[in-house]
Every structure is written in C-alpha cells, then in structure tokens.
Amino acid sequence: MIPSLGHGLAVLQLYFVAQFSLQRVFYILSVLIATYPLFKLHLNQLREPRQPRETAWLRSIHTMVYRAFGAENEHPDYPPEAESLGPDLARKFCRDLEQLYHLLGINNNSTQLFPEPHTILCTPRLDCLFCTNNGHPPTLRRHRDPQKIDLLDENFRWTKAILFVAYCARCQAEYYPDRITYRPGSGATHSRLQRLECNAAFLRVSKHGIWMDRRIALAQENMVLHLHSGWSSFAEWLNATIGAEPHVTTRQSQRLYFEHFARRLLIAHGLEHTFTVAAHSDARTLAESVRNAIGRDGGIVAGSMDHGCIRCTHLKRYASDLIAEGIVLDANQAGVIDAPADPVQSENPPTIPSDMPSGLPSLPEQQVRQPGTARGYTRLATMDGKNIPHRKCAVSTCTGPLVNYKNGRFCKDHLGMHNICGIIPCGRPLHSDEAVTCALESHREWHQKYLNRFSRLSFPGVQRVIRRQTQQQDETGTSSGPTLQADLPALDGVAGKDVIHTFRAGSTYCLQTVQWSCGCPIGWGKCYRSESSPQVLGILNRIWENFPESRPSFLAYDDACNLLRHIVTQDPNSPWFNVTKLIVDAWHYIGHQASDILCRIWCNPAPANGSQPDLIIVQVDENGRTHKTRAFNTETAEQLNSWLTSYEAQLRQMSNVNYDFVVHVLMLLYKELVEKRMAKKNEALSDEFWQQVDSTD
C-alpha cells in the first residue's frame, strides 16, 4: 500500500500528542523505520511451532521505541512536559507495531518514508565580504541559473546536486561554495582574484562540474598519513569502492589533495584571511601560490616554535645539581656518557691543537648559576639530511626548475643548451634533431657507452659487475665490497666519472629536516649541491629568522663539528655560537671522537665531566644505585627521515612546486601525529613546570 497524507495524519493523531515537538516526532518515526528489519525477523520466527508471541526480536524493538519516546530526545529549547507522557504512548505504539508499519507503507519493497532531499551547494555567507555600508552590508543575489553537477557525497556515492552561485550587485564579487572571486581594483583591466573558503564543506575538483564532499578529502588525508597513498592509488581505491561512473581520474585526485591541504596549510599559518590567487586557477597555480606564501625550498612548520613537552623541554640544570644528586664527575674533557668502550676515553685529557679556530674558548667552562636568577629551561633540537631529491636543471651549478618534467633537461634560463652538444664545454651544434651530442665521433661513442651503462639493469649484468669488482679488489688487496660505480671510458684525457655532461636532468642533493628532540618537526630546507656547512647554516638561519628568541639551547647534528668550525671562522658573533651549543648526535659521535679534537670536546653529546649538565640526567635502578644517562633523544631526526622514506618514490618524481607543497603537508601531518601521541601520554608541560622555571630558589 502506498501511504497517503491521510494515513500520516491518522498516525500523528492516534499515537502522538500536541506537547511533542516536531523534532521528537520525526525521531520516533525514524526509529520505527530503522527497526523494520528486526520486525521481519520476529515474524519469520513466529512461523515455527511453539514460539512465544513476544520474541527477543520484538522485545528489542520495544526497548528501542521506549527509549525514543523518552524526554531526553526532545528539543533542548522546547518547554518541558508537565508530566511524563512517553511511557504510555510508547506502550500504545508498541501494541500496534504491525498496523503502523502497514499504514506508513514500510515493507520489503519500500522503507524510505523520508526520501533523500536534493543536495544544494551554495555559499555559507549572507552578505558581501568586501563592501561596507553604514547600515547593513549589501546582500547577495543569485548569479546565473543554477547548474546541475556531479557530487561524490560523504557516503562515497555519486549523486546529482544543484550549484548556486551568489554575487554582490555593488562590487561584482562572486561567491561559490568553496571560493570567492572578486576584482581587486575599480578599473575593468584588473584580473580577478580568488580567496579560498577554508572551511568549505564541498570542493570542486574539475571545471567540468565534478565536486566532492570535504569528508572525501579527509579520507584521502588519512590514507596519505597511514597508508602512504599517492594521488593515483587513491583514485584507483575510490573507483573500486564506488563501483560506478564517473570514474575519478588521477588529476581530480591531485586537485582534491591540493584544494584540501591548501586550506589546511593556510589555516595553520594564519593566512586564511589574506591569501589570494588568480580566479579559477588550476591545481599547479594554486599549489605554487600556497608554496610561495608559506615557504619556497623550505620553511617552518606552523606552531612548532611554541611546542613544548617533557621530552624536548627540561628545567635548566647546573653542575651543582649533578653533585647534589650524588654524581661523580669525570675529569676527562672528552669523556662521554653511555658510549661504548673506547680506548680514547681512558686517555689523559687531550691537548688543544694550535690550528683550533681562534673564536673558540680554550675549553668549555662549567655553568654557574647566579644567585637570585630564575632557573629557566632548556630545549634540544636535532637535524639531519635525507637523500630524497627531485629533478632540476642539468647544469650542475643551476638550481632552476625544469621547463618539462616529463623528459626535459633544462630550466628556462638554460633552455638554449638543448641545441648544443651535451658534453661540457664542447658547445658545438647537434649532429641531428634527436641527438644530444655533436658530430664528433668520440662524443657520439661516449654517449652511446653512457646509454649502455645507465640503461635498464639486468640480473646477469649486475653479476658481471660484481665479478669484475671482486677480481679488481683481489688484485689490489682491498676488501670494501662491490659498489655502484660509473664505469665509463675517459674522454679527451678526462676520467669517465669526471666528464661533465647534460645528458639527463640533474637532481637536488638532499632534504634537510630539523625537529625538537621529541620528534616534533620545526622546519626543513633543501641542499642543492651538497650537504655543506654554508647551505646547512643558511637553512637554520631561514627557519629561525623571525623567531630569534626560540633558538634551541642545543642542536644535535651528525656534522656539528664542521658546522661549528665554519660558524666560528665566518662569524664568531653568530647566535648559533653564542646562544646554541652544537653537538654531534650520539650515534655519529662514536665515529667522530677518535679523530677530531674539536668534536670530542665542544660537540660531545653528553660530557662525563659535567660541563654541560643539561645533557645529563640521573636515574636510579632497582637496587637504588644512581646512573648517569643522556637527557635527550638525539636521534629523532633519523626517525623522521625513516618515516619520510615511505614517500620517497613519490617525491622523486615530482616537480619542484609539488615537492615543496607535499613536504609542507607531510611536516604538518607528522607534527599533528607527534602531538596526538604526546597528548595521549600526557606529556605536556604542566603549570608546576613553569613555576619551577620562574623560581629563584
């Protein structure tokens, strides 16, 4: 039976009272619809002989109906009932369940009493954002006719939706569900700009009328974080899950990624109200504009300078604190806590060589607390490089992006080199349009051998290389094992491995990451040619350029000794020497200490003589004995780099814009992951900690 309005009115009059709000009535009816599968199981059980009239299925329905009639489901602003009417009405309701299902047309063929409404996409704003008025700001008008679009809703179903665009009659700004386009000046020659609605519920992923619910983007975010998914794999997963057309393309998946994370990054950096981009820009333009706004070739992680937890922020300690705790200090300046047995540790204190940089003091001095001063706190950051490059111009000294990332070799400035010989510095024109060398036979032969060497490897070829290298090592008496070498012939008196050419695009050297010792990332940068001290120092300066007061007390880095030597030589007054102490992380210090006096003394990660009490804590074992141990984890940079390895294959194939954007995203996600873990373990800094920081006792 198809229910009519008369049937509905009869149900309302017989089973409900005027004291109920409409919300409460609809909720009870929705519970009735939801319980119909249980009622079918009840009827099916009654078909068997000797079954109770009230089965467990029916009792479950009664329980749910009684709860639905409860006053707690009433609208919070609705006047409370003078007396409880729910139990009596629920009893009557349950007695006539079968008749109710029949009157409302709820059966095997149709259980949709409330059809799904049309999905309407429109701006959440009511007034113009740009126009001002002494009274009321200009209201928004409907712009053009509504447009039918395809929407992937929160249930991963394709539905037809209706898109409405609003506009301001005064300034002609257009208001879409996910963006606002406007003309920045009064003249007609100005190009329109666009501001993002950062809290938009729907995102456009194609100019051909394809939109997606924001919760689809949240699903993509979780897949990126937990399953290391790329754009194409997410599109394939969506298509397999939905099982219906239109199919989601990789380009639409990429656009969804950029639209969603552009808003996440802008909110994190506090730029959601000031960021603009060309109106209706494509995905690459949007990603490039966001990248330029928050950091090109590196940047900081939003909110990281204000981070603090018990694993990266400790109370300031002094040598007197160690002595009071019963620690016996070592007189050896090079002694290190928790280091493996090393004969160097037992030697006499080292002498200072004459070639030591003049900016360094003779020896690190003990820290003495001045009476009446606040205790303060100390923080340790770690830094390391990870070999995750992206392609760049083939000219070794150039850092420009490629014009063509598919098969190009040069940036815009060096695009003319595409027509000359790839052997540097030949400069002759190419012998044919498809060639990369000139007509010289030696250059053509060397290029062919280069192609043979760097073509796709085969297993027999790898075995042949290993046998050849093993034979050479047997003849020379070395035993370093097989290595990947460019076994190329010499050219014009230059060794094969030293020949400079532009046969393929170059690549950056490494990704440099900086984080607090708890793992929370602070910032990142790129080294283009090598992980040299000047480039590393430049990355540090850019990260802390606007946060000079947030510099860490200690910075752990695997090449801290050479970085310290460079800083002292170039600028003895650098804050990285006067404010921050550079130390080598505990893992790499093992290889440094026997060969570098500067490293052994000034970059010791946990000096046993107590010259850096902040790096040492005292632990008591089960037997009541005290032990010295390192206060901070200096290996968190290695742990972050290990996490980034899962994204290496994707990042290597990206353009410089996409690379920067994705690294910004990954750093944001990793920071949130660390902070969730910190909150779960209750590792935030307490009020008692800050009281001790300000204490003068």
XYZ file of C-alpha atoms in Angstrom:
697
model
C 0.000 0.000 0.000
C 1.240 3.473 -0.857
C 0.682 5.714 2.183
C -1.212 8.970 1.729
C -1.268 12.173 3.719
C -4.448 10.922 5.396
C -2.606 7.869 6.702
C 0.136 10.062 8.078
C -2.317 12.390 9.815
C -4.080 9.389 11.343
C -0.802 8.111 12.815
C 0.016 11.534 14.239
C -3.419 11.945 15.831
C -3.599 8.424 17.290
C -0.079 7.988 18.668
C 1.303 11.455 19.404
C 0.248 14.479 21.443
C 0.472 18.204 20.792
C 3.023 18.607 23.591
C 5.678 16.862 21.450
C 7.965 18.934 19.216
C 8.191 18.067 15.546
C 11.820 17.020 16.029
C 10.805 14.430 18.623
C 8.050 13.036 16.369
C 10.411 12.671 13.413
C 12.996 10.971 15.609
C 10.427 8.393 16.815
C 9.325 7.687 13.246
C 12.944 7.270 12.137
C 13.452 4.691 14.921
C 10.331 2.881 13.711
C 11.760 2.711 10.173
C 15.142 1.522 11.433
C 13.589 -1.367 13.414
C 11.690 -2.883 10.484
C 14.440 -5.472 9.718
C 14.085 -6.710 13.333
C 10.311 -6.929 12.896
C 10.800 -9.128 9.813
C 12.994 -11.466 11.871
C 10.278 -11.542 14.542
C 7.581 -12.520 12.020
C 9.824 -15.146 10.473
C 10.470 -16.765 13.882
C 6.714 -16.970 14.557
C 6.343 -19.258 11.561
C 7.861 -22.105 13.565
C 5.625 -24.031 16.002
C 5.603 -23.406 19.755
C 7.208 -19.939 19.550
C 6.403 -17.214 22.101
C 4.201 -14.379 20.883
C 6.816 -11.922 22.142
C 10.188 -12.981 20.731
C 13.519 -11.497 21.666
C 13.393 -9.527 18.393
C 10.135 -7.901 19.435
C 11.455 -7.117 22.908
C 14.428 -5.362 21.334
C 12.063 -3.248 19.221
C 10.053 -2.346 22.322
C 13.213 -1.284 24.147
C 14.292 0.999 21.301
C 10.811 2.522 20.957
C 10.544 3.223 24.700
C 13.910 4.999 24.574
C 12.811 7.019 21.530
C 9.757 8.302 23.441
C 11.990 9.485 26.298
C 12.101 13.169 27.156
C 15.875 13.248 26.562
C 15.164 13.175 22.799
C 13.148 16.378 22.984
C 14.490 19.617 21.507
C 16.659 21.337 24.160
C 14.819 24.653 23.786
C 11.333 23.105 23.854
C 9.249 23.609 27.054
C 9.498 20.541 29.329
C 6.492 18.273 29.833
C 4.293 18.842 32.875
C 4.083 15.076 33.236
C 5.850 12.219 31.529
C 3.760 11.159 28.548
C 6.350 8.949 26.904
C 5.775 5.554 28.630
C 2.013 5.439 27.980
C 2.371 6.494 24.364
C 5.235 4.058 23.800
C 3.144 1.210 25.202
C 0.319 2.029 22.785
C 2.810 2.440 19.958
C 4.379 -0.980 20.575
C 0.989 -2.708 20.764
C 0.134 -1.650 17.208
C 3.511 -2.052 15.513
C 2.245 -4.204 12.663
C -0.577 -1.754 11.865
C 1.863 1.168 11.976
C 4.212 -0.472 9.504
C 1.219 -1.106 7.233
C -0.225 2.434 7.495
C 3.116 4.067 6.771
C 3.879 1.737 3.849
C 7.014 0.294 5.409
C 7.562 -3.122 3.829
C 10.082 -5.185 1.900
C 9.679 -3.065 -1.221
C 9.947 0.368 0.362
C 11.368 1.510 3.671
C 12.033 5.114 2.547
C 9.366 7.091 4.380
C 11.549 10.185 4.108
C 13.043 10.486 0.576
C 16.518 11.974 0.338
C 16.300 15.706 -0.423
C 18.190 17.410 -3.239
C 21.719 18.404 -2.352
C 22.159 22.163 -2.707
C 25.619 23.698 -2.951
C 25.824 27.404 -2.192
C 27.962 29.874 -0.293
C 27.693 29.877 3.514
C 27.842 33.699 3.509
C 24.836 36.036 3.583
C 26.450 39.435 2.946
C 29.279 40.784 0.818
C 32.700 40.416 2.396
C 34.265 43.398 0.617
C 31.607 46.110 0.587
C 30.938 48.241 3.645
C 27.786 50.121 4.495
C 26.784 52.432 7.307
C 23.690 50.359 7.888
C 23.553 46.823 6.536
C 26.218 45.375 4.203
C 25.000 44.550 0.700
C 23.111 41.285 0.494
C 23.991 38.606 -2.044
C 21.922 37.958 -5.163
C 21.569 34.832 -7.245
C 24.047 34.752 -10.117
C 23.054 32.961 -13.336
C 20.797 29.944 -13.416
C 21.529 27.024 -11.092
C 23.822 24.360 -12.529
C 23.440 20.592 -12.213
C 26.667 18.938 -11.093
C 28.000 15.518 -10.091
C 28.786 15.269 -6.369
C 30.639 12.496 -4.573
C 28.942 12.652 -1.167
C 30.162 11.613 2.275
C 28.814 8.082 1.716
C 31.044 7.608 -1.364
C 28.056 7.747 -3.720
C 27.709 9.778 -6.899
C 24.629 11.985 -6.680
C 23.188 14.821 -8.712
C 23.399 18.169 -6.940
C 22.442 21.744 -7.764
C 25.065 24.503 -7.659
C 24.037 28.081 -6.890
C 26.444 30.998 -7.279
C 25.813 34.280 -5.468
C 27.146 37.722 -6.332
C 27.286 41.221 -4.943
C 25.482 43.763 -7.102
C 27.857 46.529 -5.984
C 31.374 45.054 -6.400
C 30.500 42.069 -8.635
C 32.246 39.600 -6.324
C 31.102 36.043 -6.977
C 30.513 33.643 -4.109
C 30.964 29.902 -4.711
C 30.670 27.175 -2.068
C 34.477 26.825 -1.869
C 35.853 30.201 -3.010
C 35.181 33.887 -3.620
C 36.278 35.633 -6.811
C 36.496 39.408 -6.982
C 38.100 42.291 -8.824
C 40.764 43.955 -6.640
C 40.518 47.400 -8.279
C 37.819 49.599 -9.662
C 39.183 49.549 -13.212
C 37.961 46.966 -15.674
C 41.520 45.984 -16.643
C 42.308 44.292 -13.340
C 42.305 40.490 -13.386
C 40.008 38.799 -10.940
C 41.488 37.240 -7.813
C 40.234 34.439 -5.633
C 40.043 33.819 -1.895
C 39.523 30.335 -0.555
C 36.686 29.413 1.772
C 38.916 27.448 4.127
C 36.024 25.756 5.959
C 34.144 24.784 2.812
C 32.007 21.648 3.033
C 32.428 20.861 -0.685
C 35.406 21.175 -3.036
C 35.474 21.469 -6.799
C 37.917 19.012 -8.379
C 37.145 19.595 -12.055
C 35.969 22.532 -14.131
C 33.524 20.129 -15.787
C 31.172 20.122 -12.813
C 32.749 17.485 -10.557
C 32.565 18.240 -6.809
C 33.393 16.181 -3.739
C 32.339 16.310 -0.116
C 35.123 17.546 2.173
C 34.970 14.239 4.061
C 36.315 12.508 0.938
C 39.380 14.723 1.302
C 39.652 13.689 4.955
C 39.662 10.062 3.804
C 42.472 10.907 1.397
C 44.368 12.628 4.216
C 44.152 9.511 6.381
C 45.300 7.320 3.511
C 48.275 9.609 2.907
C 49.207 9.553 6.583
C 48.640 5.908 7.459
C 48.922 4.081 4.120
C 51.359 6.454 2.323
C 48.950 6.656 -0.600
C 49.648 8.698 -3.713
C 47.185 10.506 -5.955
C 46.790 7.702 -8.487
C 46.402 4.961 -5.877
C 43.729 6.973 -4.052
C 41.848 7.465 -7.323
C 42.010 3.721 -8.008
C 40.776 2.961 -4.492
C 37.876 5.406 -4.879
C 36.810 3.896 -8.197
C 36.989 0.354 -6.777
C 34.992 1.420 -3.705
C 32.315 3.365 -5.584
C 31.946 0.962 -8.482
C 30.036 3.470 -10.608
C 30.728 6.202 -13.113
C 32.009 8.856 -13.462
C 35.443 7.455 -12.648
C 37.754 9.616 -10.564
C 40.899 10.474 -12.504
C 44.386 10.925 -11.078
C 44.227 14.617 -11.959
C 40.993 15.021 -9.968
C 42.552 13.162 -7.037
C 45.529 15.514 -7.206
C 43.233 18.540 -7.346
C 41.329 17.295 -4.291
C 44.660 16.932 -2.459
C 45.775 20.476 -3.307
C 42.390 22.056 -2.549
C 42.117 20.353 0.837
C 45.676 20.771 2.041
C 45.958 24.325 0.715
C 43.234 25.226 3.197
C 44.842 23.162 5.980
C 48.220 24.855 5.475
C 46.776 28.368 5.221
C 44.819 27.918 8.447
C 47.880 26.503 10.216
C 49.996 29.500 9.134
C 47.256 32.058 9.860
C 46.954 33.148 6.206
C 43.362 32.136 5.520
C 42.142 35.779 5.519
C 44.969 37.283 3.420
C 45.905 34.642 0.854
C 44.816 35.290 -2.743
C 45.376 33.542 -6.066
C 44.210 34.101 -9.628
C 40.499 33.365 -10.007
C 39.600 29.835 -11.116
C 43.292 28.857 -11.152
C 44.391 25.331 -11.961
C 45.900 22.918 -9.447
C 49.520 23.814 -10.223
C 48.916 27.565 -9.869
C 47.133 27.027 -6.561
C 49.926 24.793 -5.223
C 52.608 27.255 -6.363
C 50.855 30.226 -4.771
C 50.435 28.426 -1.454
C 54.040 27.230 -1.608
C 55.285 30.782 -2.206
C 53.184 32.062 0.701
C 54.430 29.584 3.319
C 57.946 28.794 2.099
C 59.799 28.016 -1.115
C 62.595 25.419 -0.966
C 61.883 25.053 2.736
C 60.158 26.737 5.627
C 58.909 26.301 9.153
C 56.162 24.035 10.441
C 53.332 26.192 11.749
C 53.138 26.233 15.542
C 56.394 24.353 16.050
C 58.151 27.268 17.754
C 55.527 27.233 20.507
C 55.766 23.490 21.022
C 56.954 22.131 24.325
C 56.751 18.783 26.103
C 58.627 16.850 28.753
C 60.712 15.060 26.110
C 62.182 18.136 24.442
C 61.958 20.811 27.159
C 63.665 20.362 30.543
C 64.446 22.520 33.528
C 67.816 24.226 33.375
C 70.462 22.191 35.195
C 73.819 23.133 36.660
C 76.886 21.221 37.742
C 75.908 21.812 41.354
C 72.670 19.910 40.675
C 74.642 16.894 39.497
C 76.878 16.968 42.562
C 73.850 17.286 44.854
C 72.380 14.187 43.215
C 75.490 12.188 44.069
C 77.061 12.031 40.624
C 80.819 11.590 40.443
C 82.087 13.687 37.536
C 84.924 12.652 35.226
C 87.899 14.932 34.735
C 88.316 13.882 31.101
C 87.014 16.604 28.786
C 86.361 14.030 26.028
C 84.544 11.534 28.231
C 81.003 10.701 27.116
C 78.128 9.060 28.961
C 76.560 5.859 27.611
C 79.265 5.450 24.970
C 80.711 2.038 24.011
C 84.110 1.108 25.371
C 86.739 3.127 23.555
C 90.429 3.295 24.359
C 90.352 7.029 23.685
C 88.076 7.520 26.686
C 90.697 6.285 29.130
C 93.499 8.505 27.849
C 94.646 11.686 29.535
C 92.685 14.832 28.755
C 93.524 15.908 25.203
C 95.684 18.869 24.412
C 94.273 21.687 22.288
C 95.924 21.782 18.827
C 97.381 25.017 17.529
C 95.117 25.124 14.443
C 91.923 25.288 16.518
C 89.623 28.173 15.390
C 90.506 31.304 17.334
C 86.881 32.114 18.145
C 86.544 29.132 20.456
C 87.374 29.422 24.158
C 90.211 27.298 25.491
C 87.832 24.743 26.985
C 84.076 24.541 27.656
C 83.508 26.036 31.097
C 81.280 24.813 33.898
C 77.982 26.631 34.137
C 77.462 28.517 37.377
C 74.047 29.765 38.385
C 73.946 33.358 39.540
C 72.155 33.876 42.902
C 68.639 35.286 42.625
C 68.159 34.396 38.961
C 65.307 32.270 37.629
C 66.208 28.672 36.881
C 64.967 28.775 33.272
C 64.570 25.890 30.862
C 66.474 24.293 28.001
C 65.416 22.721 24.707
C 67.244 20.469 22.277
C 66.675 20.253 18.523
C 68.075 17.704 16.085
C 68.904 17.981 12.389
C 69.778 15.557 9.624
C 69.775 15.225 5.841
C 67.753 12.656 3.911
C 68.553 11.715 0.318
C 65.114 12.429 -1.184
C 65.869 14.630 -4.211
C 63.779 15.978 -7.049
C 64.883 16.805 -10.575
C 66.314 20.161 -11.569
C 68.231 21.730 -14.432
C 71.018 19.546 -15.890
C 73.573 22.372 -15.483
C 75.362 21.406 -12.269
C 75.609 24.964 -10.922
C 71.970 25.815 -11.648
C 69.108 25.339 -9.197
C 66.303 26.255 -11.599
C 63.237 24.037 -12.146
C 62.767 22.120 -15.367
C 60.547 23.524 -18.089
C 59.412 19.997 -18.927
C 59.386 17.468 -16.088
C 58.313 14.612 -18.340
C 61.509 14.290 -20.378
C 63.159 17.715 -20.220
C 66.679 18.523 -19.087
C 66.921 22.290 -18.704
C 65.372 25.217 -16.904
C 64.022 28.285 -18.638
C 67.365 30.132 -18.473
C 69.355 27.260 -19.998
C 66.776 26.034 -22.492
C 69.047 27.139 -25.362
C 71.576 24.449 -24.404
C 69.129 21.900 -25.776
C 70.572 22.611 -29.233
C 74.268 22.171 -28.442
C 76.402 19.193 -27.554
C 75.723 17.705 -24.133
C 79.453 17.285 -23.418
C 80.649 20.303 -21.436
C 82.319 22.530 -22.622
C 82.054 21.407 -26.260
C 79.440 23.913 -27.451
C 79.122 22.527 -30.992
C 75.651 22.151 -32.538
C 73.908 18.785 -32.513
C 74.528 16.492 -35.461
C 70.754 15.811 -35.763
C 67.464 16.983 -34.246
C 67.075 13.926 -31.990
C 70.734 13.743 -30.920
C 72.297 15.099 -27.720
C 75.916 15.322 -28.946
C 77.772 16.973 -31.781
C 79.163 15.215 -34.841
C 82.488 14.305 -33.177
C 82.828 10.533 -33.240
C 84.424 10.429 -29.775
C 81.477 12.293 -28.256
C 78.928 10.106 -30.012
C 80.717 6.915 -28.889
C 81.000 8.157 -25.291
C 77.287 8.975 -25.227
C 76.433 5.525 -26.554
C 78.526 3.897 -23.829
C 76.803 6.160 -21.313
C 73.420 4.907 -22.533
C 74.591 1.298 -22.338
C 75.873 1.841 -18.816
C 72.756 3.571 -17.487
C 70.098 1.605 -19.359
C 67.846 -0.806 -17.506
C 69.897 -3.189 -15.361
C 69.580 -6.947 -15.731
C 70.487 -9.603 -13.209
C 73.312 -11.067 -15.367
C 74.662 -7.559 -15.819
C 74.736 -6.957 -12.059
C 76.508 -10.319 -11.576
C 79.089 -9.333 -14.182
C 79.807 -6.014 -12.435
C 80.168 -7.756 -9.061
C 82.599 -10.345 -10.505
C 84.692 -7.621 -12.145
C 84.894 -5.521 -8.988
C 85.671 -8.559 -6.842
C 88.502 -9.507 -9.187
C 89.933 -5.990 -9.056
C 89.792 -5.990 -5.238
C 91.605 -9.347 -5.119
C 94.347 -7.926 -7.314
C 94.762 -4.765 -5.235
C 94.321 -6.473 -1.866
C 91.286 -4.394 -0.829
C 88.029 -5.811 0.545
C 85.499 -2.967 0.554
C 82.836 -4.996 -1.273
C 81.064 -4.196 -4.559
C 79.935 -0.618 -5.148
C 77.864 1.156 -7.774
C 80.354 2.957 -9.991
C 80.006 4.731 -13.326
C 82.436 2.526 -15.244
C 82.857 4.815 -18.262
C 85.885 5.375 -20.511
C 87.981 8.502 -20.396
C 87.176 11.334 -22.821
C 89.753 13.826 -24.058
C 92.047 12.976 -21.156
C 89.290 13.324 -18.526
C 88.349 10.300 -16.422
C 84.923 8.913 -17.297
C 83.415 9.630 -13.899
C 84.615 13.264 -14.110
C 83.189 14.087 -17.537
C 80.636 16.905 -17.228
C 77.563 16.453 -19.404
C 73.883 17.370 -19.657
C 72.504 14.055 -20.930
C 69.878 13.950 -18.226
C 68.295 16.313 -15.733
C 70.133 16.938 -12.500
C 68.735 16.498 -9.026
C 68.895 18.165 -5.657
C 71.256 16.642 -3.104
C 69.120 16.078 -0.011
C 66.198 17.160 2.136
C 67.360 18.718 5.421
C 64.942 18.397 8.353
C 65.020 19.990 11.817
C 62.911 18.846 14.760
C 62.726 19.016 18.530
C 64.123 16.045 20.406
C 60.584 14.714 20.947
C 60.166 14.350 17.181
C 58.022 17.430 16.537
C 59.288 18.924 13.227
C 60.398 22.548 13.255
C 61.317 23.227 9.643
C 63.074 21.954 6.563
C 65.152 23.001 3.604
C 66.890 21.660 0.517
C 70.595 21.277 -0.214
C 71.105 21.535 -3.969
C 74.736 20.505 -4.490
C 75.973 19.006 -1.231
C 75.227 18.958 2.474
C 77.833 21.652 3.017
C 78.103 23.747 6.148
C 77.193 27.056 4.375
C 73.992 25.546 2.964
C 73.054 23.953 6.293
C 73.694 27.227 8.120
C 71.537 29.041 5.567
C 68.652 26.642 6.255
C 68.958 27.216 10.014
C 69.030 30.982 9.559
C 65.888 30.922 7.400
C 63.981 28.753 9.866
C 64.749 30.963 12.881
C 64.844 34.279 11.006
C 61.582 35.504 12.549
C 61.947 33.564 15.808
C 65.337 34.560 17.266
C 64.099 34.074 20.832
C 63.089 30.470 20.107
C 66.529 29.180 19.169
C 67.265 25.856 20.876
C 69.761 25.597 23.685
C 71.352 22.614 21.921
C 71.349 21.436 18.312
C 72.336 17.838 17.573
C 73.691 17.265 14.061
C 75.865 14.492 12.646
C 78.366 17.022 11.225
C 78.105 19.586 14.023
C 81.872 19.824 14.414
C 82.409 21.078 10.850
C 79.357 23.334 11.133
C 80.774 24.802 14.351
C 84.161 25.287 12.701
C 82.502 27.100 9.791
C 80.419 29.367 12.060
C 83.350 30.342 14.269
C 85.546 31.033 11.247
C 82.976 33.115 9.367
C 81.179 34.898 12.212
C 82.380 34.447 15.816
C 79.423 36.585 16.990
C 76.813 34.336 15.365
C 73.896 33.469 17.668
C 74.407 29.848 16.647
C 77.661 30.019 18.580
C 76.678 32.327 21.433
C 73.117 31.058 22.096
C 73.053 27.472 20.863
C 75.576 24.744 21.598
C 76.184 22.449 18.634
C 76.666 18.787 19.478
C 77.055 15.618 17.439
C 74.207 13.158 17.877
C 75.051 10.103 19.964
C 75.052 7.645 17.050
C 77.525 9.529 14.841
C 79.683 10.712 17.739
C 81.163 7.216 18.003
C 82.896 7.711 14.651
C 83.928 11.306 15.338
C 85.539 11.147 18.744
C 88.749 9.358 17.834
C 89.748 11.703 15.015
C 88.543 15.210 15.813
C 89.641 17.042 18.964
C 87.159 19.879 18.403
C 84.350 17.349 18.109
C 85.448 15.404 21.198
C 85.478 18.470 23.417
C 82.954 21.038 22.110
C 80.450 18.727 20.372
C 80.226 15.984 22.999
C 76.541 14.855 23.234
C 76.819 14.019 26.955
C 80.089 15.150 28.589
C 81.020 12.942 31.538
C 82.787 15.827 33.290
C 79.528 17.751 33.825
C 80.489 20.716 31.640
C 77.004 20.519 30.082
C 74.689 19.442 32.920
C 71.603 19.962 30.731
C 72.610 16.915 28.704
C 72.809 14.570 31.706
C 70.131 13.177 33.980
C 70.372 10.833 36.932
C 68.404 7.591 37.028
C 68.050 5.202 39.943
C 67.913 1.472 39.206
C 66.044 -1.243 41.113
C 68.974 -1.649 43.513
C 68.960 2.020 44.459
C 72.145 2.845 42.556
C 72.378 6.078 40.582
C 73.463 6.163 36.958
C 74.266 8.968 34.563
C 72.443 8.866 31.235
C 71.655 11.181 28.331
C 68.816 13.623 28.991
C 67.574 13.951 25.389
C 66.950 11.689 22.436
C 69.332 12.960 19.744
C 68.131 10.504 17.080
C 64.662 11.899 16.337
C 65.908 13.338 13.034
C 66.810 9.814 11.943
C 63.354 8.621 12.996
C 61.590 11.326 10.975
C 63.760 10.561 7.954
C 62.860 6.890 8.290
C 59.172 7.867 8.204
C 59.760 10.006 5.115
C 61.265 7.023 3.302
C 57.746 5.739 2.644
C 57.108 8.804 0.462
C 60.471 8.819 -1.308
C 59.283 7.136 -4.516
C 56.522 9.726 -4.928
C 58.671 12.764 -4.103
C 61.468 11.836 -6.521
C 59.104 12.109 -9.497
C 57.573 15.473 -8.577
C 58.184 18.952 -9.884
C 59.787 21.460 -7.564
C 56.374 23.031 -6.793
C 54.664 19.743 -5.970
C 57.709 18.589 -3.990
C 57.700 21.679 -1.771
C 53.928 21.556 -1.286
C 53.889 17.859 -0.364
C 56.812 18.199 2.061
C 54.977 21.066 3.783
C 51.959 18.764 4.064
C 53.972 15.832 5.401
C 55.623 18.003 8.051
C 52.212 19.295 9.165
C 50.797 15.759 9.380
C 53.832 14.445 11.261
C 53.643 17.320 13.754
C 49.982 16.567 14.433
C 50.833 12.875 14.795
C 53.528 13.644 17.382
C 51.256 15.999 19.306
C 48.439 13.425 19.415
C 50.892 10.891 20.795
C 52.110 13.467 23.326
C 48.543 14.250 24.456
C 47.714 10.552 24.772
C 50.714 10.021 27.061
C 50.037 13.258 28.984
C 53.490 14.676 28.189
C 52.511 18.337 28.020
C 54.326 20.823 30.239
C 52.436 21.402 33.480
C 51.864 24.607 35.445
C 54.218 23.237 38.097
C 56.987 23.044 35.481
C 56.610 26.728 34.573
C 56.571 27.663 38.248
C 59.907 25.897 38.650
C 61.208 27.681 35.547
C 60.459 31.078 37.117
C 61.640 30.055 40.578
C 64.747 31.709 42.027
C 65.256 29.028 44.690
